[in-house]
Coordinates of C-alpha atoms in Angstrom, one line a residue:
M1 CA -25.8 -15.0 92.5
K2 CA -27.2 -18.5 93.0
N3 CA -26.7 -20.4 96.2
S4 CA -25.0 -23.6 94.9
K5 CA -25.9 -25.5 98.1
K6 CA -29.7 -24.9 97.8
I7 CA -31.7 -27.0 95.3
N8 CA -35.4 -26.7 94.5
Y9 CA -36.6 -29.8 92.8
F10 CA -40.0 -29.5 91.1
D11 CA -41.7 -32.8 90.3
L12 CA -44.5 -32.1 87.9
G13 CA -46.8 -35.1 87.4
T14 CA -45.7 -36.8 90.7
Y15 CA -47.9 -39.9 90.2
Q16 CA -47.0 -42.2 93.1
G17 CA -43.8 -40.4 94.0
E18 CA -41.2 -42.7 92.6
T19 CA -39.1 -40.0 90.9
I20 CA -39.2 -37.9 94.1
S21 CA -37.8 -40.9 96.0
M22 CA -35.2 -41.5 93.2
F23 CA -34.1 -37.8 93.4
L24 CA -33.8 -37.8 97.2
Q25 CA -31.6 -40.9 97.0
L26 CA -29.5 -39.2 94.4
I27 CA -29.0 -36.2 96.6
D28 CA -28.1 -38.4 99.5
R29 CA -25.4 -40.1 97.5
I30 CA -24.0 -36.7 96.5
N31 CA -24.0 -35.5 100.1
E32 CA -22.1 -38.6 101.3
N33 CA -18.8 -37.1 100.1
K34 CA -19.5 -33.5 100.9
D35 CA -18.6 -31.6 104.0
E36 CA -21.1 -28.9 103.1
K37 CA -24.3 -30.7 102.3
I38 CA -26.8 -29.7 99.7
D39 CA -30.0 -28.4 101.1
V40 CA -32.8 -29.8 98.9
R41 CA -36.5 -28.9 98.9
V42 CA -38.9 -31.0 96.8
Y43 CA -42.2 -29.7 95.5
G44 CA -44.4 -32.3 94.0
I45 CA -47.3 -31.2 91.9
E46 CA -50.0 -33.8 91.0
A47 CA -53.4 -33.1 89.5
N48 CA -55.0 -36.5 90.2
T49 CA -56.7 -36.4 93.7
L50 CA -56.0 -40.0 94.5
Y51 CA -52.3 -39.9 93.7
S52 CA -51.8 -36.5 95.3
S53 CA -53.3 -37.8 98.6
Y54 CA -51.2 -40.9 98.4
C55 CA -48.0 -38.9 98.0
Q56 CA -49.0 -36.6 100.9
R57 CA -49.2 -39.7 103.1
R58 CA -46.1 -41.3 101.6
F59 CA -43.8 -38.3 102.3
A60 CA -45.6 -37.0 105.4
N61 CA -42.6 -37.6 107.6
D62 CA -40.0 -36.1 105.2
K63 CA -39.7 -32.4 105.9
R64 CA -37.9 -31.9 102.6
V65 CA -41.0 -32.8 100.6
S66 CA -44.2 -30.8 100.0
I67 CA -47.0 -32.1 97.8
F68 CA -49.5 -29.8 96.0
H69 CA -52.7 -30.8 94.4
F70 CA -53.4 -28.9 91.2
A71 CA -53.0 -29.2 87.5
I72 CA -50.5 -27.2 85.5
S73 CA -52.7 -25.1 83.2
D74 CA -53.0 -21.8 81.5
K75 CA -55.4 -20.4 84.1
H76 CA -56.0 -20.1 87.8
G77 CA -59.2 -21.9 88.6
Y78 CA -60.5 -25.4 87.9
V79 CA -60.2 -27.7 84.9
P80 CA -61.3 -31.2 84.0
L81 CA -58.7 -33.9 84.4
Y82 CA -59.5 -36.7 81.9
F83 CA -58.7 -40.1 83.2
S84 CA -56.5 -42.4 81.2
K85 CA -57.6 -46.0 80.5
N86 CA -54.5 -47.2 82.4
S87 CA -53.2 -46.0 85.7
V88 CA -51.0 -43.3 84.1
G89 CA -51.7 -40.7 81.4
D90 CA -54.4 -38.5 82.9
S91 CA -54.5 -35.2 81.0
I92 CA -56.1 -31.8 81.1
F93 CA -56.7 -32.1 77.4
K94 CA -59.9 -33.6 76.1
P95 CA -59.3 -37.0 74.5
P96 CA -60.2 -37.6 70.8
R97 CA -63.9 -37.6 70.1
A98 CA -65.6 -41.0 70.5
S99 CA -67.6 -42.5 67.7
I100 CA -71.3 -41.5 68.1
E101 CA -72.3 -44.9 66.6
D102 CA -70.2 -46.8 69.1
A103 CA -71.3 -44.7 72.1
T104 CA -74.9 -44.8 71.3
K105 CA -75.6 -48.3 69.9
N106 CA -77.4 -49.1 73.1
K107 CA -79.1 -45.7 73.2
D108 CA -77.7 -45.1 76.7
V109 CA -79.1 -41.8 78.0
T110 CA -76.2 -41.1 80.4
I111 CA -73.5 -41.6 77.7
L112 CA -75.5 -39.5 75.3
G113 CA -75.7 -36.7 77.9
F114 CA -72.0 -36.9 78.5
L115 CA -71.2 -36.8 74.8
S116 CA -73.6 -33.9 74.2
E117 CA -72.2 -31.8 77.0
Y118 CA -68.4 -32.5 76.8
Y119 CA -67.8 -33.5 73.1
D120 CA -69.7 -30.5 71.6
L121 CA -72.4 -32.7 70.1
T122 CA -75.9 -31.3 70.3
I123 CA -78.8 -33.4 71.6
K124 CA -80.8 -32.1 68.6
S125 CA -78.4 -33.5 66.1
L126 CA -78.4 -36.9 67.9
L127 CA -82.2 -36.8 67.8
L128 CA -82.4 -35.9 64.1
K129 CA -79.9 -38.6 63.2
G130 CA -82.0 -41.2 64.9
Y131 CA -79.5 -42.1 67.6
I132 CA -82.0 -41.5 70.4
P133 CA -85.8 -42.0 70.5
M134 CA -88.0 -39.0 70.6
E135 CA -89.3 -39.9 74.1
N136 CA -85.9 -39.3 75.6
Y137 CA -85.5 -35.9 74.1
K138 CA -86.9 -33.9 77.1
T139 CA -85.0 -36.1 79.6
L140 CA -81.7 -35.3 77.9
L141 CA -82.5 -31.6 78.0
D142 CA -83.4 -31.6 81.7
F143 CA -79.9 -31.2 83.1
S144 CA -80.5 -30.6 86.8
E145 CA -77.6 -29.3 89.0
E146 CA -77.6 -32.6 90.8
V147 CA -77.1 -34.5 87.5
K148 CA -74.3 -32.1 86.4
L149 CA -72.5 -32.6 89.8
R150 CA -72.8 -36.3 89.5
R151 CA -71.3 -36.2 86.0
I152 CA -68.5 -33.9 87.2
C153 CA -67.6 -36.4 90.0
D154 CA -67.9 -39.5 87.9
P155 CA -64.6 -41.3 88.5
T156 CA -65.0 -43.4 85.3
E157 CA -64.4 -40.4 83.1
Y158 CA -62.8 -37.4 84.7
E159 CA -62.6 -35.1 87.7
I160 CA -62.6 -31.4 88.2
V161 CA -59.3 -30.3 89.8
P162 CA -57.7 -27.0 90.9
S163 CA -55.4 -25.5 88.3
D164 CA -52.8 -22.7 88.0
L165 CA -50.0 -21.4 85.9
F166 CA -46.6 -22.5 87.3
S167 CA -45.4 -18.9 87.3
N168 CA -48.3 -17.8 89.5
W169 CA -47.8 -20.7 91.9
V170 CA -44.0 -20.3 92.2
A171 CA -44.2 -16.6 92.8
K172 CA -46.5 -17.2 95.8
E173 CA -44.7 -20.3 97.2
L174 CA -41.0 -19.6 96.9
L175 CA -39.1 -16.6 98.1
D176 CA -35.7 -18.0 97.1
F177 CA -36.6 -19.3 93.6
E178 CA -34.3 -16.9 91.7
T179 CA -31.3 -17.5 94.0
S180 CA -31.4 -21.3 94.1
I181 CA -30.5 -24.1 91.8
N182 CA -33.8 -25.1 90.2
I183 CA -34.4 -28.6 88.7
M184 CA -37.7 -29.5 87.1
K185 CA -39.0 -33.0 86.2
I186 CA -41.9 -32.9 83.9
N187 CA -44.4 -35.7 83.1
I188 CA -47.8 -34.0 82.6
E189 CA -49.3 -35.6 79.6
G190 CA -49.2 -32.7 77.1
A191 CA -49.5 -29.8 79.6
E192 CA -45.7 -29.3 78.9
Y193 CA -47.0 -27.1 76.0
V194 CA -48.8 -24.6 78.4
L195 CA -46.0 -24.9 80.9
F196 CA -43.2 -23.8 78.7
K197 CA -45.4 -21.2 77.1
D198 CA -46.0 -19.8 80.6
L199 CA -42.3 -20.0 81.6
E200 CA -41.3 -18.1 78.5
E201 CA -43.9 -15.4 78.8
A202 CA -43.2 -14.9 82.5
N203 CA -39.5 -14.7 81.7
I204 CA -38.4 -17.3 84.2
L205 CA -36.9 -19.9 82.0
K206 CA -33.5 -18.4 82.8
H207 CA -33.9 -19.5 86.5
F208 CA -33.9 -23.2 85.7
D209 CA -30.7 -25.2 85.6
I210 CA -32.0 -28.6 84.6
F211 CA -35.1 -29.9 82.9
C212 CA -35.7 -33.6 83.1
G213 CA -38.4 -36.2 82.5
K214 CA -39.4 -38.4 79.6
G215 CA -39.9 -35.4 77.3
E216 CA -42.3 -36.8 74.7
D217 CA -45.7 -36.3 76.3
V218 CA -46.8 -33.5 74.0
Y219 CA -46.0 -35.5 70.9
K220 CA -48.0 -38.6 71.9
K221 CA -51.2 -36.5 72.3
T222 CA -52.7 -36.6 68.8
E223 CA -55.3 -34.0 69.9
L224 CA -52.4 -31.5 70.2
S225 CA -51.0 -32.1 66.8
N226 CA -51.8 -28.5 65.8
I227 CA -49.3 -27.1 68.3
F228 CA -46.4 -29.6 67.7
E229 CA -44.5 -27.1 65.6
E230 CA -45.0 -24.2 68.0
H231 CA -43.9 -26.3 70.9
T232 CA -40.8 -27.7 69.1
T233 CA -39.8 -24.2 68.0
R234 CA -40.2 -22.8 71.6
L235 CA -37.9 -25.5 73.0
K236 CA -35.3 -25.0 70.2
N237 CA -35.3 -21.2 70.5
N238 CA -34.8 -21.3 74.2
K239 CA -32.2 -24.1 74.0
I240 CA -34.3 -26.3 76.3
E241 CA -33.1 -29.9 76.6
I242 CA -35.1 -32.4 78.6
H243 CA -32.8 -35.0 80.1
R244 CA -34.3 -38.4 80.7
F245 CA -35.3 -39.1 84.3
S246 CA -37.9 -41.7 84.9
D247 CA -38.7 -44.7 87.1
W248 CA -39.6 -46.6 83.9
K249 CA -36.4 -48.2 82.5
P250 CA -34.1 -46.1 84.7
E251 CA -31.1 -47.6 83.1
R252 CA -31.8 -45.2 80.2
N253 CA -31.7 -42.1 82.4
A254 CA -29.3 -39.3 82.0
N255 CA -26.5 -39.0 84.5
L256 CA -28.3 -36.5 86.7
K257 CA -25.8 -37.0 89.5
K258 CA -22.9 -35.7 87.4
M259 CA -25.0 -32.8 86.2
I260 CA -25.9 -31.7 89.7
E261 CA -22.3 -32.1 91.0
G262 CA -21.3 -29.8 88.1
L263 CA -23.7 -27.2 89.4
S264 CA -23.0 -27.5 93.1

């Protein structure tokens, strides 16, 4: 039996922590009229190092909040986090392939090296097509460990971050997961696909009471178009509804307060 007075709130894709703040305010409003208060624990998961560090500082004095720095993925280890052109939208999925002609019009060796290593283009094919001069061929082949490390840490493109399956992480971190009310907010730029696949295969979907977020991140990633149908079918078969909960145009949000009051 679930403890109706204990809520775990998982904020996946914490960004700058606005939805965490919104959720805590919502719980405070619910608790105003309750003799027996809801005990809430917030677990923010953010892949971007900068935003994760910011949220750790922002909520440092709130004992209800714990911030974790890793990407939701299909493996325990490390993955590239590709930076969006704006401040939001970082994703573990490689963005669409850039045009070779656009990227190489100035015959920039660094860009060519990046394209060759991370967009599955071979240096030889670039050479044969005339996009790079012959004298740069050996330079491009000579990838020292120092150069590789510098590319990995290049903040203009992506960073390498820790990753894990949610099921692995929650099994290690929470002893009361199965006996608490569990609410998950999701805004992880396409990784919703691997998340729900993991939750289904680990047989822990049944332990969640509310899923919320914006809900459409998988479908805006054109590079994931081959899994749209599989993802849609999984949500439908498991009767998963993602209720809107976002700091962007919050007037459109679902009535999460009413939903939680119905659970507690």
